[in-house]
Amino acid sequence: MSEERMVPDQTPEIERGYVKGEVLHIVFRNEENYYTVATIRIRKTNEDYKEKQVTIVGVLPQLEPDETFVFFGRFIEHPRFGMQYQVEQFRRDLPQTKQGITLYLASDRFPGIGKKTAETIVDALGERAITRIVENRAVLNDVPKLSKEKADMLYQQLIDQQGVEQVLMTLSEYGFGLELSMKVYQTYKSQALDIIRSNPYQLIADIEGIGFRRADQLGAAIGLTGSHPERIKAGCLFLIHELCLQEGHVYIKATDLIPHVQQLLSSPEIGIVIEQIEVQLQQMDEEGTIVIEDQRIYIKSLYYAEKGIVTSVRRLMSEEVKEEFPEAEFLKTIGELEETFNIEYATSQKEAIQTALSSPFMILTGGPGTGKTTVIKGIVEVYARLHGLSLDPRAYTRSNPFPILLVAPTGRAAKRMSEATELPATTIHRLLGWKGGSGGFEKSEYEPLQGELLIVDEVSMVDIWLANQLLKSVPKGMQVVFVGDQHQLPSVGPGQVLRDLLDSRIIPTVPLTDIYRQAEGSSIIELAHEMKEGKLPANLTEAQADRRFFPCQTEHVQEVVRQVCENAIKKGYTAKEIQVLAPMYKGSAGITELNTMLQQLFNPKSEQRRELTFGDITYRTGDIVLQLMNNAEEHVYNGDRGEIVAIFYAKENEERQDQVVISFDGTEVVYNKKDLNQITLAYCCSIHKSQGSEFPIVVMPVVRNYARMLRRNLIYTGITRAKQFLILCGELKAIHTAIAKEEEVIRHSMLCEKLKQLDENGNGQLT
């Protein structure tokens, strides 16, 4: 890219809409995302606008009063604030003559640079002095008698004032919008241009919203084209990440990766050969960018997570339980417990409790209704009685914390666990002290957890990264119990930790198979267990006390779902108690359109309800919403459901921002408008997002339009969210198709094989 295009020095071409003017007043500015509202005095424009002043809005750097800018964009009519100019691109109107540049550099903007020094700089560097300095600090070395201190100060001041503009203008040439360009600048600051010009592919990893194609455009501008080694490396790394994150693999086979890389990088004019890719992969392995092990290609973090879990399992399995109890004492305690709670444990449940107490690490598995929660409560009660521990959290202090840790991957699952055991439970992220973003976790092998017994529920949802962090934070002497249902959907993130641990057969495991819950004439659990085996009951379409099936085509799904929900409302159920589940977002039977319809049903537009639109969604007070990402600062996590309890408009608060207040089980969190990408409407949600939760009523359409997503564990996971009533609707053939299809994508993982390499005592050596 030529320097002239980096900083346009001419008046904009007449066919491009622009407004040139002086900044009069900053009306509003958000320092977090640089969204700015300002008033300018118009000096020149080619727009059909006759007023002398206009309000400009957009993502902009710091604007100083009296400075002149050229803003490119379009006029819009705001419903509340009238005519505004929406800025899409801009440039500072720099002086064009030596005299003008001298006066500019000698102004109060640059303390320490007087008129004489400014003249010396301009004489040495010419009329493009400002551009040259911003692009290359070294040119100041050519200015006579300019001290290093003044040179550094001038460079930094120019970078602060114009660096962001350079970045935005550079990226705008390649179709980057202001908001995305500003993300680049916020991430890299003064290093932004250097990174864009030296390694534009770094943006893929660091900037959300920038994929390989956008970065490749920048790469082409600086000569990283065709089979350039850096381009091949970037393509390889991008695809390894994509395939692992999209399909859940821990590693990618070289034979699978190389054709994908060829397809990504090749064009009719450019062909990339296998040998070129192999050479760069080997180079990346030697540089430590990736790890290659027997033609298995890993992202470094996934390789070390897999290796770390094996190390942790070996350590745990080699430990001895602190205190073992005679079987007679165990049976006596179990008997007392049965009498106290008026229950009778089955043989397999007693075995599970005893195994948990006598093993440093054990796994409890079972489908819905098999009594996993009963066993968890039994483990806690028996452990406390045998060890003489109080189960009253008030008996403990910060220096002497509660010794039994109950955790789950999501807030909803943790809440269910707490309600079932009547003990505190939390999310894994919160237990480990997740700080958000690149902040990492507080807890690790160097700062381990405190406690004596750790029970982790819904382990099928835990990916390999989180499992590694959790297990390496377990201190010596702490006993661990994993609980889960291996037939549910695997984790959203890479790996299949629960399945691999079970398949390795080196960890004591007790499966629960007998069904206890909902035995009184209920059919939901029986249906789930039939589906788990790849079967469907003959009475699937017949009305049951707790289950219905309504046949319909895709185009009628919305109407059927609406009628079902209307009937539930008439019977006294609320939006919080009715959950519609679907596997896909697009289409008339997809999550997005179902949410729009259900919002109108449960929470229609009203003068009594405030509204705020973000993107394509209008949120109202009273709406049920879903948290889409972990927010460590507010202790709100991916999958948490909340209710909008208040909306405040910008003019009503000191921060001058639209705000939404959401209550998550009584904990209120304030979201500024820009943060609303963290939530979505939750009247209908994906089956993945529902995992770990239960609802009184589940309504689940299943149609052939979902074909790409239909498989057994998806349907199984969905129906097992229903606690009291299950409503299936759609096409019977689609349900049969789903149940006949097991997991299509076999996740690549070596965890099971590496665990098997440990000897029977857990003391084997890692290869």
Short mmCIF file of N, CA and C in Angstrom, two decimals, residues 507-603:
data_model
loop_
_atom_site.label_atom_id
_atom_site.label_comp_id
_atom_site.label_asym_id
_atom_site.label_seq_id
_atom_site.Cartn_x
_atom_site.Cartn_y
_atom_site.Cartn_z
N ILE A 507 -10.05 -46.23 36.15
CA ILE A 507 -10.62 -45.52 37.30
C ILE A 507 -11.83 -46.30 37.80
N PRO A 508 -11.93 -46.56 39.08
CA PRO A 508 -13.10 -47.28 39.62
C PRO A 508 -14.39 -46.59 39.17
N THR A 509 -15.30 -47.38 38.61
CA THR A 509 -16.54 -46.83 38.06
C THR A 509 -17.73 -47.66 38.52
N VAL A 510 -18.80 -46.98 38.91
CA VAL A 510 -20.03 -47.67 39.28
C VAL A 510 -21.15 -47.12 38.40
N PRO A 511 -21.71 -47.96 37.50
CA PRO A 511 -22.84 -47.52 36.68
C PRO A 511 -24.17 -47.79 37.39
N LEU A 512 -25.07 -46.83 37.34
CA LEU A 512 -26.41 -47.02 37.87
C LEU A 512 -27.34 -47.29 36.69
N THR A 513 -28.06 -48.39 36.74
CA THR A 513 -28.90 -48.78 35.61
C THR A 513 -30.39 -48.86 35.96
N ASP A 514 -30.70 -49.14 37.22
CA ASP A 514 -32.11 -49.25 37.61
C ASP A 514 -32.76 -47.87 37.64
N ILE A 515 -34.01 -47.78 37.19
CA ILE A 515 -34.72 -46.51 37.15
C ILE A 515 -35.58 -46.37 38.41
N TYR A 516 -35.41 -45.25 39.12
CA TYR A 516 -36.17 -45.01 40.35
C TYR A 516 -37.11 -43.82 40.20
N ARG A 517 -36.64 -42.77 39.55
CA ARG A 517 -37.42 -41.54 39.48
C ARG A 517 -38.59 -41.68 38.51
N GLN A 518 -39.66 -41.06 38.81
CA GLN A 518 -40.86 -41.00 37.97
C GLN A 518 -41.41 -42.40 37.69
N ALA A 519 -41.35 -43.26 38.68
CA ALA A 519 -41.80 -44.63 38.47
C ALA A 519 -43.32 -44.74 38.47
N GLU A 520 -43.99 -43.77 39.07
CA GLU A 520 -45.45 -43.87 39.20
C GLU A 520 -46.15 -43.51 37.90
N GLY A 521 -46.18 -44.44 36.96
CA GLY A 521 -46.92 -44.24 35.72
C GLY A 521 -46.29 -43.24 34.76
N SER A 522 -45.05 -42.81 35.01
CA SER A 522 -44.41 -41.83 34.14
C SER A 522 -43.68 -42.52 33.01
N SER A 523 -43.58 -41.82 31.88
CA SER A 523 -42.99 -42.46 30.70
C SER A 523 -41.78 -41.73 30.13
N ILE A 524 -41.45 -40.53 30.63
CA ILE A 524 -40.35 -39.76 30.04
C ILE A 524 -39.02 -40.50 30.21
N ILE A 525 -38.76 -40.99 31.42
CA ILE A 525 -37.49 -41.66 31.68
C ILE A 525 -37.39 -42.96 30.90
N GLU A 526 -38.50 -43.69 30.84
CA GLU A 526 -38.49 -44.93 30.06
C GLU A 526 -38.20 -44.64 28.59
N LEU A 527 -38.79 -43.56 28.06
CA LEU A 527 -38.53 -43.16 26.68
C LEU A 527 -37.05 -42.85 26.48
N ALA A 528 -36.46 -42.14 27.44
CA ALA A 528 -35.04 -41.79 27.33
C ALA A 528 -34.17 -43.04 27.28
N HIS A 529 -34.46 -44.00 28.12
CA HIS A 529 -33.64 -45.21 28.14
C HIS A 529 -33.83 -46.06 26.89
N GLU A 530 -35.03 -46.03 26.31
CA GLU A 530 -35.25 -46.71 25.03
C GLU A 530 -34.40 -46.04 23.94
N MET A 531 -34.47 -44.71 23.92
CA MET A 531 -33.72 -43.95 22.92
C MET A 531 -32.22 -44.19 23.05
N LYS A 532 -31.76 -44.28 24.28
CA LYS A 532 -30.33 -44.51 24.53
C LYS A 532 -29.85 -45.78 23.86
N GLU A 533 -30.74 -46.75 23.78
CA GLU A 533 -30.40 -48.04 23.15
C GLU A 533 -30.71 -48.04 21.65
N GLY A 534 -31.09 -46.87 21.10
CA GLY A 534 -31.39 -46.80 19.67
C GLY A 534 -32.77 -47.30 19.32
N LYS A 535 -33.69 -47.33 20.29
CA LYS A 535 -35.04 -47.85 20.06
C LYS A 535 -36.07 -46.75 20.34
N LEU A 536 -37.27 -46.96 19.86
CA LEU A 536 -38.40 -46.09 20.17
C LEU A 536 -39.57 -46.95 20.61
N PRO A 537 -40.31 -46.54 21.65
CA PRO A 537 -41.44 -47.34 22.11
C PRO A 537 -42.57 -47.34 21.10
N ALA A 538 -43.32 -48.40 21.08
CA ALA A 538 -44.44 -48.52 20.14
C ALA A 538 -45.50 -47.45 20.40
N ASN A 539 -45.58 -46.95 21.64
CA ASN A 539 -46.62 -45.98 21.99
C ASN A 539 -46.13 -44.53 21.90
N LEU A 540 -45.07 -44.30 21.12
CA LEU A 540 -44.49 -42.95 21.05
C LEU A 540 -45.53 -41.90 20.67
N THR A 541 -46.40 -42.23 19.74
CA THR A 541 -47.38 -41.24 19.26
C THR A 541 -48.67 -41.22 20.07
N GLU A 542 -48.77 -42.11 21.05
CA GLU A 542 -49.97 -42.17 21.87
C GLU A 542 -49.85 -41.24 23.08
N ALA A 543 -50.94 -40.59 23.44
CA ALA A 543 -50.92 -39.66 24.58
C ALA A 543 -50.64 -40.41 25.88
N GLN A 544 -49.65 -39.90 26.63
CA GLN A 544 -49.32 -40.44 27.95
C GLN A 544 -49.61 -39.37 29.00
N ALA A 545 -49.58 -39.77 30.23
CA ALA A 545 -49.89 -38.82 31.31
C ALA A 545 -48.90 -37.66 31.34
N ASP A 546 -47.66 -37.92 30.95
CA ASP A 546 -46.63 -36.88 31.04
C ASP A 546 -45.97 -36.61 29.68
N ARG A 547 -46.56 -37.12 28.62
CA ARG A 547 -45.89 -37.01 27.32
C ARG A 547 -46.92 -36.97 26.19
N ARG A 548 -46.64 -36.11 25.18
CA ARG A 548 -47.48 -36.02 23.99
C ARG A 548 -46.60 -35.93 22.74
N PHE A 549 -47.18 -36.35 21.62
CA PHE A 549 -46.52 -36.13 20.34
C PHE A 549 -47.55 -35.54 19.38
N PHE A 550 -47.20 -34.39 18.78
CA PHE A 550 -48.10 -33.73 17.82
C PHE A 550 -47.42 -33.73 16.45
N PRO A 551 -47.95 -34.49 15.51
CA PRO A 551 -47.33 -34.51 14.18
C PRO A 551 -47.58 -33.20 13.43
N CYS A 552 -46.55 -32.69 12.77
CA CYS A 552 -46.69 -31.49 11.96
C CYS A 552 -45.49 -31.33 11.05
N GLN A 553 -45.66 -30.56 9.99
CA GLN A 553 -44.56 -30.24 9.08
C GLN A 553 -43.82 -29.00 9.59
N THR A 554 -42.67 -28.75 8.98
CA THR A 554 -41.83 -27.63 9.42
C THR A 554 -42.60 -26.31 9.46
N GLU A 555 -43.38 -26.04 8.42
CA GLU A 555 -44.07 -24.75 8.33
C GLU A 555 -45.16 -24.59 9.40
N HIS A 556 -45.53 -25.68 10.07
CA HIS A 556 -46.56 -25.59 11.10
C HIS A 556 -46.00 -25.67 12.53
N VAL A 557 -44.68 -25.80 12.64
CA VAL A 557 -44.07 -25.95 13.96
C VAL A 557 -44.38 -24.77 14.86
N GLN A 558 -44.24 -23.54 14.34
CA GLN A 558 -44.49 -22.36 15.18
C GLN A 558 -45.90 -22.37 15.76
N GLU A 559 -46.88 -22.70 14.93
CA GLU A 559 -48.26 -22.68 15.40
C GLU A 559 -48.50 -23.76 16.46
N VAL A 560 -47.94 -24.95 16.25
CA VAL A 560 -48.10 -26.03 17.24
C VAL A 560 -47.44 -25.64 18.55
N VAL A 561 -46.22 -25.12 18.48
CA VAL A 561 -45.51 -24.71 19.70
C VAL A 561 -46.29 -23.61 20.42
N ARG A 562 -46.82 -22.66 19.64
CA ARG A 562 -47.60 -21.57 20.25
C ARG A 562 -48.82 -22.12 20.99
N GLN A 563 -49.54 -23.04 20.37
CA GLN A 563 -50.74 -23.60 20.99
C GLN A 563 -50.39 -24.38 22.25
N VAL A 564 -49.31 -25.15 22.19
CA VAL A 564 -48.89 -25.91 23.37
C VAL A 564 -48.56 -24.97 24.53
N CYS A 565 -47.83 -23.89 24.23
CA CYS A 565 -47.44 -22.94 25.27
C CYS A 565 -48.65 -22.17 25.81
N GLU A 566 -49.59 -21.85 24.93
CA GLU A 566 -50.82 -21.17 25.37
C GLU A 566 -51.59 -22.05 26.36
N ASN A 567 -51.69 -23.32 26.05
CA ASN A 567 -52.39 -24.25 26.95
C ASN A 567 -51.67 -24.36 28.29
N ALA A 568 -50.34 -24.36 28.25
CA ALA A 568 -49.58 -24.44 29.50
C ALA A 568 -49.80 -23.19 30.35
N ILE A 569 -49.86 -22.04 29.68
CA ILE A 569 -50.12 -20.78 30.41
C ILE A 569 -51.49 -20.84 31.08
N LYS A 570 -52.48 -21.36 30.36
CA LYS A 570 -53.83 -21.46 30.92
C LYS A 570 -53.86 -22.36 32.16
N LYS A 571 -52.95 -23.32 32.21
CA LYS A 571 -52.89 -24.23 33.35
C LYS A 571 -52.03 -23.67 34.49
N GLY A 572 -51.54 -22.45 34.32
CA GLY A 572 -50.83 -21.79 35.41
C GLY A 572 -49.32 -21.82 35.31
N TYR A 573 -48.78 -22.34 34.24
CA TYR A 573 -47.32 -22.36 34.09
C TYR A 573 -46.83 -21.02 33.57
N THR A 574 -45.59 -20.67 33.94
CA THR A 574 -45.00 -19.40 33.51
C THR A 574 -43.91 -19.65 32.47
N ALA A 575 -43.44 -18.56 31.89
CA ALA A 575 -42.38 -18.67 30.88
C ALA A 575 -41.12 -19.33 31.45
N LYS A 576 -40.87 -19.12 32.74
CA LYS A 576 -39.69 -19.72 33.37
C LYS A 576 -39.80 -21.23 33.47
N GLU A 577 -41.03 -21.73 33.48
CA GLU A 577 -41.25 -23.17 33.68
C GLU A 577 -41.41 -23.94 32.37
N ILE A 578 -41.51 -23.20 31.26
CA ILE A 578 -41.70 -23.82 29.94
C ILE A 578 -40.46 -23.56 29.11
N GLN A 579 -39.81 -24.59 28.66
CA GLN A 579 -38.62 -24.39 27.83
C GLN A 579 -38.80 -25.07 26.48
N VAL A 580 -38.74 -24.27 25.43
CA VAL A 580 -38.75 -24.81 24.07
C VAL A 580 -37.30 -25.05 23.66
N LEU A 581 -37.03 -26.22 23.10
CA LEU A 581 -35.68 -26.60 22.69
C LEU A 581 -35.64 -26.90 21.20
N ALA A 582 -34.62 -26.43 20.53
CA ALA A 582 -34.43 -26.73 19.10
C ALA A 582 -32.93 -26.81 18.83
N PRO A 583 -32.53 -27.58 17.81
CA PRO A 583 -31.10 -27.76 17.58
C PRO A 583 -30.45 -26.72 16.68
N MET A 584 -31.25 -25.92 15.95
CA MET A 584 -30.68 -24.99 14.98
C MET A 584 -31.29 -23.60 15.13
N TYR A 585 -30.55 -22.58 14.67
CA TYR A 585 -31.01 -21.20 14.81
C TYR A 585 -31.82 -20.71 13.60
N LYS A 586 -31.50 -21.21 12.40
CA LYS A 586 -32.11 -20.67 11.19
C LYS A 586 -33.42 -21.37 10.85
N GLY A 587 -34.24 -20.68 10.05
CA GLY A 587 -35.47 -21.27 9.54
C GLY A 587 -36.67 -20.98 10.40
N SER A 588 -37.86 -21.25 9.86
CA SER A 588 -39.10 -20.96 10.58
C SER A 588 -39.24 -21.81 11.84
N ALA A 589 -38.59 -22.99 11.86
CA ALA A 589 -38.62 -23.84 13.05
C ALA A 589 -37.32 -23.72 13.85
N GLY A 590 -36.56 -22.67 13.56
CA GLY A 590 -35.29 -22.45 14.25
C GLY A 590 -35.44 -21.61 15.50
N ILE A 591 -34.40 -21.56 16.28
CA ILE A 591 -34.41 -20.88 17.58
C ILE A 591 -34.76 -19.40 17.44
N THR A 592 -34.18 -18.72 16.44
CA THR A 592 -34.37 -17.27 16.31
C THR A 592 -35.83 -16.91 16.09
N GLU A 593 -36.48 -17.56 15.11
CA GLU A 593 -37.88 -17.22 14.82
C GLU A 593 -38.82 -17.72 15.90
N LEU A 594 -38.51 -18.86 16.51
CA LEU A 594 -39.34 -19.34 17.61
C LEU A 594 -39.29 -18.37 18.79
N ASN A 595 -38.12 -17.82 19.06
CA ASN A 595 -38.01 -16.84 20.15
C ASN A 595 -38.83 -15.60 19.87
N THR A 596 -38.82 -15.13 18.63
CA THR A 596 -39.62 -13.95 18.28
C THR A 596 -41.10 -14.21 18.52
N MET A 597 -41.56 -15.38 18.10
CA MET A 597 -42.96 -15.73 18.29
C MET A 597 -43.29 -15.90 19.78
N LEU A 598 -42.42 -16.56 20.51
CA LEU A 598 -42.68 -16.84 21.92
C LEU A 598 -42.60 -15.57 22.77
N GLN A 599 -41.73 -14.65 22.39
CA GLN A 599 -41.68 -13.38 23.10
C GLN A 599 -43.01 -12.65 22.97
N GLN A 600 -43.58 -12.68 21.77
CA GLN A 600 -44.88 -12.04 21.55
C GLN A 600 -45.96 -12.71 22.37
N LEU A 601 -45.82 -14.02 22.60
CA LEU A 601 -46.81 -14.75 23.39
C LEU A 601 -46.64 -14.48 24.88
N PHE A 602 -45.43 -14.62 25.38
CA PHE A 602 -45.18 -14.52 26.82
C PHE A 602 -45.01 -13.09 27.31
N ASN A 603 -44.47 -12.21 26.45
CA ASN A 603 -44.11 -10.87 26.91
C ASN A 603 -44.31 -9.86 25.77
#
